[in-house]
Structure formats: structure tokens, C-alpha cells
Short mmCIF file of C-alpha atoms in Angstrom, two decimals:
data_model
loop_
_atom_site.label_atom_id
_atom_site.label_comp_id
_atom_site.label_asym_id
_atom_site.label_seq_id
_atom_site.Cartn_x
_atom_site.Cartn_y
_atom_site.Cartn_z
CA MET A 1 0.02 0.02 0.00
CA THR A 2 0.99 3.63 0.20
CA ASP A 3 1.93 5.62 3.22
CA THR A 4 -1.47 7.27 3.15
CA THR A 5 -3.89 4.36 2.78
CA ASP A 6 -4.47 0.90 4.21
CA ASN A 7 -7.33 0.00 1.82
CA ILE A 8 -6.72 -1.34 -1.67
CA ASN A 9 -9.94 0.36 -2.86
CA ASP A 10 -8.43 3.75 -2.14
CA LEU A 11 -5.57 3.30 -4.60
CA ASN A 12 -5.51 4.98 -7.97
CA ASN A 13 -4.61 2.90 -11.08
CA GLU A 14 -0.90 3.64 -10.90
CA GLU A 15 -0.67 2.87 -7.18
CA LEU A 16 -2.64 -0.32 -7.70
CA ALA A 17 -0.29 -1.40 -10.56
CA ARG A 18 2.73 -0.73 -8.35
CA PHE A 19 1.13 -2.61 -5.43
CA ILE A 20 0.39 -5.65 -7.64
CA LEU A 21 4.00 -5.70 -8.95
CA ASP A 22 5.31 -5.42 -5.42
CA MET A 23 3.18 -8.29 -4.30
CA PHE A 24 4.32 -10.51 -7.21
CA HIS A 25 7.92 -9.70 -6.21
CA ARG A 26 7.24 -10.66 -2.59
CA ILE A 27 5.56 -13.89 -3.67
CA LEU A 28 8.55 -14.83 -5.80
CA VAL A 29 11.00 -14.13 -2.99
CA HIS A 30 8.82 -16.09 -0.50
CA HIS A 31 8.56 -19.13 -2.78
CA THR A 32 12.27 -19.09 -3.51
CA LEU A 33 13.23 -18.94 0.18
CA TRP A 34 10.65 -21.63 1.03
CA PHE A 35 11.90 -23.93 -1.81
CA ARG A 36 15.56 -23.46 -0.81
CA GLU A 37 14.83 -24.38 2.79
CA VAL A 38 12.88 -27.50 1.75
CA GLU A 39 15.72 -28.41 -0.60
CA HIS A 40 18.27 -27.87 2.22
CA GLN A 41 16.32 -30.15 4.54
CA MET A 42 15.11 -32.86 2.13
CA GLY A 43 17.16 -32.59 -1.07
CA PHE A 44 16.38 -31.25 -4.50
CA GLU A 45 14.25 -34.05 -5.97
CA LYS A 46 12.01 -34.29 -2.90
CA ALA A 47 11.73 -30.53 -2.77
CA LEU A 48 10.46 -30.47 -6.39
CA GLY A 49 7.73 -32.98 -5.55
CA ILE A 50 6.70 -31.07 -2.38
CA MET A 51 6.67 -27.81 -4.38
CA GLU A 52 4.34 -29.29 -7.05
CA SER A 53 2.00 -30.62 -4.32
CA ALA A 54 1.93 -27.24 -2.63
CA ARG A 55 1.27 -25.43 -5.92
CA ARG A 56 -1.57 -27.82 -6.76
CA ASP A 57 -3.16 -27.39 -3.31
CA SER A 58 -2.86 -23.65 -3.16
CA TYR A 59 -3.53 -22.48 -6.79
CA ASP A 60 -7.31 -22.26 -6.61
CA VAL A 61 -7.20 -20.42 -3.31
CA GLN A 62 -4.65 -17.89 -4.57
CA VAL A 63 -6.29 -17.10 -7.90
CA LYS A 64 -9.75 -16.90 -6.31
CA ARG A 65 -8.46 -14.33 -3.85
CA LEU A 66 -6.67 -12.41 -6.63
CA SER A 67 -9.82 -12.35 -8.77
CA ARG A 68 -11.90 -11.08 -5.92
CA VAL A 69 -9.42 -8.36 -4.92
CA LEU A 70 -8.63 -7.25 -8.44
CA GLY A 71 -12.09 -7.76 -9.91
CA PHE A 72 -11.53 -10.17 -12.76
CA GLU A 73 -13.47 -13.30 -13.80
CA MET A 74 -11.98 -16.82 -14.00
CA GLN A 75 -12.49 -19.18 -16.98
CA ASP A 76 -11.52 -22.81 -16.50
CA ARG A 77 -9.23 -21.87 -13.56
CA ILE A 78 -7.46 -19.24 -15.67
CA PRO A 79 -7.80 -15.44 -15.18
CA ALA A 80 -10.02 -14.29 -18.03
CA PRO A 81 -7.85 -11.24 -18.80
CA LEU A 82 -4.89 -13.55 -19.50
CA LEU A 83 -6.92 -15.46 -22.10
CA GLY A 84 -7.35 -12.22 -24.04
CA LEU A 85 -3.59 -11.57 -24.45
#
């Protein structure tokens, strides 16, 4: 968010775009650190399997939340705006 708001609905388009990019960056960092720790503890091959299981289990929850927050429809588990690219 910005220094002046705590509500995503109060952001203008530029602030919202910057917020989304920041969140994607944070997600990438989180997943990288998580994977590296699992790899450290269990080895690379096992970490790959665990990552795939976690991705499968969390995908629907994540995109449903994103679609609700950002206001886009889903089609066959894919964000509709991506289908129009």
C-alpha cells in the first residue's frame, strides 16, 4: 500500500499497478526462500515434488483471492484477462 492508505480500494490505477508488482515480487521471494529451505532439509528431488504438491493445493485459493481483490473473472481456472492476451 501507500503511506497514506491501508485500503486497496483507495488506490488509484498507478498505485494499484505498483502494489500488484510489489506483491508479485514478494511472492517470488517467498517461494524461492521456501523452496531453498525444503531443498536444504530434504534434497532437490524431494523438494520439487513437495513444491508441485503445494502449488496444486494452493492455486485455486490464490487465484480466487486475486480475482476477488482485483475484480476479474475466471475461466476454467485461468484469469479471463490472460486469455485475451
